[in-house]
XYZ file of C-alpha atoms in Angstrom:
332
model
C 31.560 21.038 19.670
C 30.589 23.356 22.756
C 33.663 24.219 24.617
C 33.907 25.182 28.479
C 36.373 27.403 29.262
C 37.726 27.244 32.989
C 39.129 30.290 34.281
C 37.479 32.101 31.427
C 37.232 35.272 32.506
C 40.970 36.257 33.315
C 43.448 37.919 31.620
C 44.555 34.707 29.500
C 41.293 32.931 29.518
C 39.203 36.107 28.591
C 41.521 36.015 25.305
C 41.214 32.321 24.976
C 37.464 33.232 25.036
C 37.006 35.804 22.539
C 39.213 34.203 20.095
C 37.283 30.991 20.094
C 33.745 32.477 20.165
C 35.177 35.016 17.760
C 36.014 31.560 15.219
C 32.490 30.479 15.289
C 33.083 28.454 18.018
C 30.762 27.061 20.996
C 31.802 28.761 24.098
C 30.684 28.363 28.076
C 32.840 29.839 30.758
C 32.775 28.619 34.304
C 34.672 30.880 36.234
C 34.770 31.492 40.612
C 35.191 35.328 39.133
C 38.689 35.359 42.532
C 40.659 36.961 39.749
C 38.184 36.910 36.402
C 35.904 39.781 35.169
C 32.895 39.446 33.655
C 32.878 42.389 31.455
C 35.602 40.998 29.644
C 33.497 38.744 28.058
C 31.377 38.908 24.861
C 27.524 39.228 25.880
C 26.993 35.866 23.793
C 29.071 33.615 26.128
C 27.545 32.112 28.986
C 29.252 32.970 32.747
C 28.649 30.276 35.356
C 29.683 31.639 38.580
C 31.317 28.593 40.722
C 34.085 26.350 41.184
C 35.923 23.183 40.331
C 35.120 22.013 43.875
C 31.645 21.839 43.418
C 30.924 18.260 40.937
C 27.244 18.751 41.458
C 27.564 22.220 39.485
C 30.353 20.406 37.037
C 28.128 18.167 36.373
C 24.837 20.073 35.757
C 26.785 22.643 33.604
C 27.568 19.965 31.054
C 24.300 18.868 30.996
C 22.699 22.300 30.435
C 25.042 23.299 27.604
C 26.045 19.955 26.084
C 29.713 20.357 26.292
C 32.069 18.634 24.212
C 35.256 19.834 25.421
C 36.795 21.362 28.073
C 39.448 24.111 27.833
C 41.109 24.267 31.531
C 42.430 27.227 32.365
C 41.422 27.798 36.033
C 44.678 27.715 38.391
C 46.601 30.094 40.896
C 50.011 31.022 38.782
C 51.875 33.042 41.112
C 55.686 31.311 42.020
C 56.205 33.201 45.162
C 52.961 32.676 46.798
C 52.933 28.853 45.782
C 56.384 28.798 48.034
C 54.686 30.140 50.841
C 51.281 28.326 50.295
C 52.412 24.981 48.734
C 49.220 22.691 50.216
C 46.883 25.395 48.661
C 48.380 25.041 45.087
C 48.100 21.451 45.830
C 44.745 21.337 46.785
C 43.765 23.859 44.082
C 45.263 22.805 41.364
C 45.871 19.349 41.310
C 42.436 18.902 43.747
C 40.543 20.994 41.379
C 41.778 19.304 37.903
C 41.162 15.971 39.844
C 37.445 16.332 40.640
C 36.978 18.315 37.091
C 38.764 15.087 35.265
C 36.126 12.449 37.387
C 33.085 15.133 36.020
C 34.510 14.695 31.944
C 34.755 11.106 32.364
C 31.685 10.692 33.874
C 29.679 12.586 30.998
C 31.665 11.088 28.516
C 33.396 14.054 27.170
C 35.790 13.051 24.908
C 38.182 16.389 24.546
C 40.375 18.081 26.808
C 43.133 20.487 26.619
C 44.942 21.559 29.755
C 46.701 24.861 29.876
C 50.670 24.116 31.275
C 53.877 26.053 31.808
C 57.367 26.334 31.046
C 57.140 26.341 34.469
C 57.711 22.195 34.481
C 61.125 22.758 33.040
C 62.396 24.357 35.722
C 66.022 25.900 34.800
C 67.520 23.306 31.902
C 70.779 24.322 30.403
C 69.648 24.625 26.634
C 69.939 26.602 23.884
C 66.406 25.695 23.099
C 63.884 24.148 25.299
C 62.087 21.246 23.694
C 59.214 19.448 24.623
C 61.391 16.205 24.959
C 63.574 18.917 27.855
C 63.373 16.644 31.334
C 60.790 18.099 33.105
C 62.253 19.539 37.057
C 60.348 22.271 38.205
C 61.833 24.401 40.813
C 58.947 25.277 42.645
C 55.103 23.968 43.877
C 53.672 25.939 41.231
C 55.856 24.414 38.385
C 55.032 20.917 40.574
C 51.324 21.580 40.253
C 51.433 22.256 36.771
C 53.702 18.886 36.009
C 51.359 16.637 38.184
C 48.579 18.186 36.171
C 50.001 16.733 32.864
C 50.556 13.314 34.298
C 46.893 13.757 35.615
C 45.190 14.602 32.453
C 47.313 12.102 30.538
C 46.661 9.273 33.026
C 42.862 10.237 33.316
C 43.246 10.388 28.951
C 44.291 7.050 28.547
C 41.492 5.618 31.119
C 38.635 7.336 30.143
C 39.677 7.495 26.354
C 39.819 11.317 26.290
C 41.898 12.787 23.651
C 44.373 15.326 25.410
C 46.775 18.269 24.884
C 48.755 20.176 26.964
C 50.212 23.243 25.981
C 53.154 24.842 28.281
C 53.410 28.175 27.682
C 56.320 30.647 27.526
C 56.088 34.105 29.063
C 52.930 35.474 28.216
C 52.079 39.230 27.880
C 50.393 42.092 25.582
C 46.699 42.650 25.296
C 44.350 42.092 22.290
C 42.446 45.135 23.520
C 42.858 47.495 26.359
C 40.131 46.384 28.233
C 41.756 42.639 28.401
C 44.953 43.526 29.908
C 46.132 42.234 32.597
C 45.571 44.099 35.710
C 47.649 42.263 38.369
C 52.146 43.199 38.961
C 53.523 40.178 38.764
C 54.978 39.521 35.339
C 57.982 41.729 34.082
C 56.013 44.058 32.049
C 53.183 45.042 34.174
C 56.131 45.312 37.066
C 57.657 47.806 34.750
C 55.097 49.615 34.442
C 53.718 49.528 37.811
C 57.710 50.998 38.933
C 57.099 53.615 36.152
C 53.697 54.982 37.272
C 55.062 55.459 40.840
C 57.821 57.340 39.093
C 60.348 54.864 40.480
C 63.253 53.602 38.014
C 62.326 49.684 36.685
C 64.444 47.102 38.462
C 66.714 44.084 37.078
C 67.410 41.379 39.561
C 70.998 40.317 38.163
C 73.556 41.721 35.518
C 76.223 38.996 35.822
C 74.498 36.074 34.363
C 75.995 34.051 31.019
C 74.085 35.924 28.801
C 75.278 38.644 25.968
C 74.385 41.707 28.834
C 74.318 39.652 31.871
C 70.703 39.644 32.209
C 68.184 36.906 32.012
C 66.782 36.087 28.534
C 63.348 34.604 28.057
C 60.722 33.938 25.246
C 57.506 36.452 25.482
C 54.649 35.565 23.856
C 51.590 38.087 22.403
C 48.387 36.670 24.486
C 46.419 36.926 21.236
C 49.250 34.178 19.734
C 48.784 32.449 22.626
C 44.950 32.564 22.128
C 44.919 31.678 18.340
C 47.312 28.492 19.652
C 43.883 27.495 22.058
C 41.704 27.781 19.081
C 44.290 25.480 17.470
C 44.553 23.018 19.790
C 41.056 22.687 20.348
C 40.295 22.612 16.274
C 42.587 19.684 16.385
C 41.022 17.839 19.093
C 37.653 18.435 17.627
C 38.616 16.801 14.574
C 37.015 13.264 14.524
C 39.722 10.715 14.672
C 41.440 12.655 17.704
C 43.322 10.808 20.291
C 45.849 10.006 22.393
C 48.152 12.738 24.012
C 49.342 16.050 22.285
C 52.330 18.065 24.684
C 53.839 21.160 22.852
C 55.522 24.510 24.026
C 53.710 28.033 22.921
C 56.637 30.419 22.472
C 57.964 32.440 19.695
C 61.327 30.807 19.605
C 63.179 33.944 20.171
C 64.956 35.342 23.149
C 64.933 38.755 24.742
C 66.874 40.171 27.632
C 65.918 41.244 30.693
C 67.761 44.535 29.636
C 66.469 44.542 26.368
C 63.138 44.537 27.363
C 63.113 47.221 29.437
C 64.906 49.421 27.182
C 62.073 48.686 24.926
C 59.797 49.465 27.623
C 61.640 53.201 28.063
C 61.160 53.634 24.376
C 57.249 52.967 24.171
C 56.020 54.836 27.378
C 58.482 57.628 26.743
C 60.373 57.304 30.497
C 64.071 56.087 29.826
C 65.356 56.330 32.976
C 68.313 53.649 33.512
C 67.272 50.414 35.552
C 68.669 49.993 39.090
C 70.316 46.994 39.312
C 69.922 44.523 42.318
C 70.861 40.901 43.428
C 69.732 37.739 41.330
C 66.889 36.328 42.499
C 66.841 32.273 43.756
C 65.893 30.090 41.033
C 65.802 32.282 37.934
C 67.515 30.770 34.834
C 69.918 32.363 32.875
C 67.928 31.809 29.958
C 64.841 29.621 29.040
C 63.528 30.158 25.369
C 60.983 27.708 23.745
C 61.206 25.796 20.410
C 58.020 26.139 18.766
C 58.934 23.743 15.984
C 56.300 21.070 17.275
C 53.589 23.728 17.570
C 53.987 24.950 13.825
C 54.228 20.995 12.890
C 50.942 19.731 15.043
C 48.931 22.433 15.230
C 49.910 24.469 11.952
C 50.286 27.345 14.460
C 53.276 30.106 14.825
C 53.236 33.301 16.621
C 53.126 36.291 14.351
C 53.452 39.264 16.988
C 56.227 40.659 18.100
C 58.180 42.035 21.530
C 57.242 45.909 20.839
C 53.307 45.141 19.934
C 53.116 43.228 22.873
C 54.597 46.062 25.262
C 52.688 48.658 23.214
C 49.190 46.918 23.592
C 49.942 46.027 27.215
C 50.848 49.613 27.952
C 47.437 51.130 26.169
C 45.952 49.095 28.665
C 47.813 49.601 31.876
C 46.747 53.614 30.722
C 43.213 52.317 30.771
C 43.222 50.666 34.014
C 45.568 53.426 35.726
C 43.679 56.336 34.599
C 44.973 56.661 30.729
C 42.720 56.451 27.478
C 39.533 55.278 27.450
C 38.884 51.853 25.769
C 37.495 51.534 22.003
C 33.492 50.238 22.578
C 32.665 46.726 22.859
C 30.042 44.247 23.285
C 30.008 42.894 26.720
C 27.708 41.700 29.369
């Protein structure tokens, strides 16, 4: 098998990346480099600047490297802006996965695993979220990521591409400083960024149905959630692979909003209490995965926990902010 990785080059795909290279795997990244860095990289995977727009280059870039499989990562993932910019997130991820899906089937490439969200669940009233949940996201970003499934399932069963979707949880932690993520938009990162400006962390909402009041989710190390790629993609490679695979990437366990921060207090060493402000439209008072499918289909579980993720993430917000200097690695 020879892989492409879309989106390769950012914070989750960079991980996805390593980890499969790093398993003896065949890897190409196409990436339009909007939010991806090159340097993240190993200097034995191939970079090809461009986007999923462009079927000429899709095409040709199969050719070149003999792909296999695809690994799609490439998408915009920010809620907010997908409110104010539905018909981009549309366009760019539906449009995109649309003219990638015509290139695979029209080069015969047989594999395909699409990266998905909890996002598509939108706010279910669960204990546990499982993949049989009704899908009703809540937003055009959750919508985009929905429509994608029925997309790559649809395009699956025409085409005769063997398929998996994974939806992941909340995703966070670095497997080395240099890989963190460097944008403020997920809770950690938003911590930290608060932190660094010496301003106290926020919590949108203390009165929720919850043992403190505040929203509990399911955070998952972005190494797990790399080693749950390789997975996935093992499983697809394997001969007899078809048909459609849909499971949730979580760790199965919830942590408070408040918890969390607390956490983050201990680990960077600034405890200051959170300020605490109005809920926020949309957000669930809880939304934790089962992972019981994962462990069963793709003999995968997490194995890292809340503090390693907040600890590696923090070593590399230090990096990126001014901090510690990376360890050396091989890059491009």
């Amino acid at each position: 098998m020879t892989w492409l990785i879309t989106g390769g080059a950012g914070y989750i795909g960079a991980h996805v990346a390593r980890a499969m290279a790093g398993a003896g795997e065949r890897v190409v990244v196409l990436d339009d480099l909007s939010t991806g860095v090159p340097g993240r990289l190993p200097a034995d995977v191939p970079l090809v600047p461009g986007t999923l727009s462009d079927g000429a280059l899709l095409e040709r870039t199969f050719a070149e490297h003999a792909v296999t499989g695809v690994v799609h990562l490439a998408a915009r993932k920010q809620v907010a802006e997908s409110v104010a910019q539905p018909t981009r997130y549309y366009r760019e991820n539906v449009g995109g996965l649309a003219t990638l899906l015509d290139a695979v089937a029209a080069a015969g490439i047989g594999r395909f695993l699409f990266s998905s969200s909890a996002a598509v669940y939108g706010n279910p009233d669960v204990d546990l979220i499982t993949e049989d949940t009704p899908c009703a996201p809540v937003n055009p970003y959750g919508e985009t990521k929905l429509a994608g499934e029925w997309l790559v399932r649809a395009a699956g069963q025409a085409h005769g591409i063997a398929t998996t979707c994974l939806r992941y949880f909340n995703v966070a932690g670095a497997a080395a400083p240099e890989l963190a993520d460097t944008g403020v938009f997920n809770i950690v990162p938003m911590v930290f960024d608060r932190l660094t400006r010496d301003e106290a962390p926020r919590i949108f909402g203390d009165d929720y149905p919850t043992p403190d009041g505040t929203c509990v989710r399911d955070y998952i190390h972005v190494a797990d959630l790399a080693e749950a790629h390789l997975a996935a993609a093992r499983r697809l490679s394997a001969p007899d692979a078809s048909g459609d695979l849909t499971v949730n990437i979580g760790r199965g366990e919830g942590v408070s909003v408040r918890e969390l921060v607390t956490l983050i207090g201990e680990v960077t060493g600034d405890r200051r209490p959170a300020v605490v402000e109005g809920r926020r439209p949309g957000d669930a008072p809880r939304a934790v995965a089962s992972a019981a499918l994962a462990a069963r289909e793709l003999g995968w579980t997490a194995r890292r926990g809340v503090r390693e993720m907040v600890e590696s993430a923090w070593r590399g917000w230090r990096l990126h902010h001014g901090g510690e200097p990376a360890a050396p690695t091989q890059t491009r």
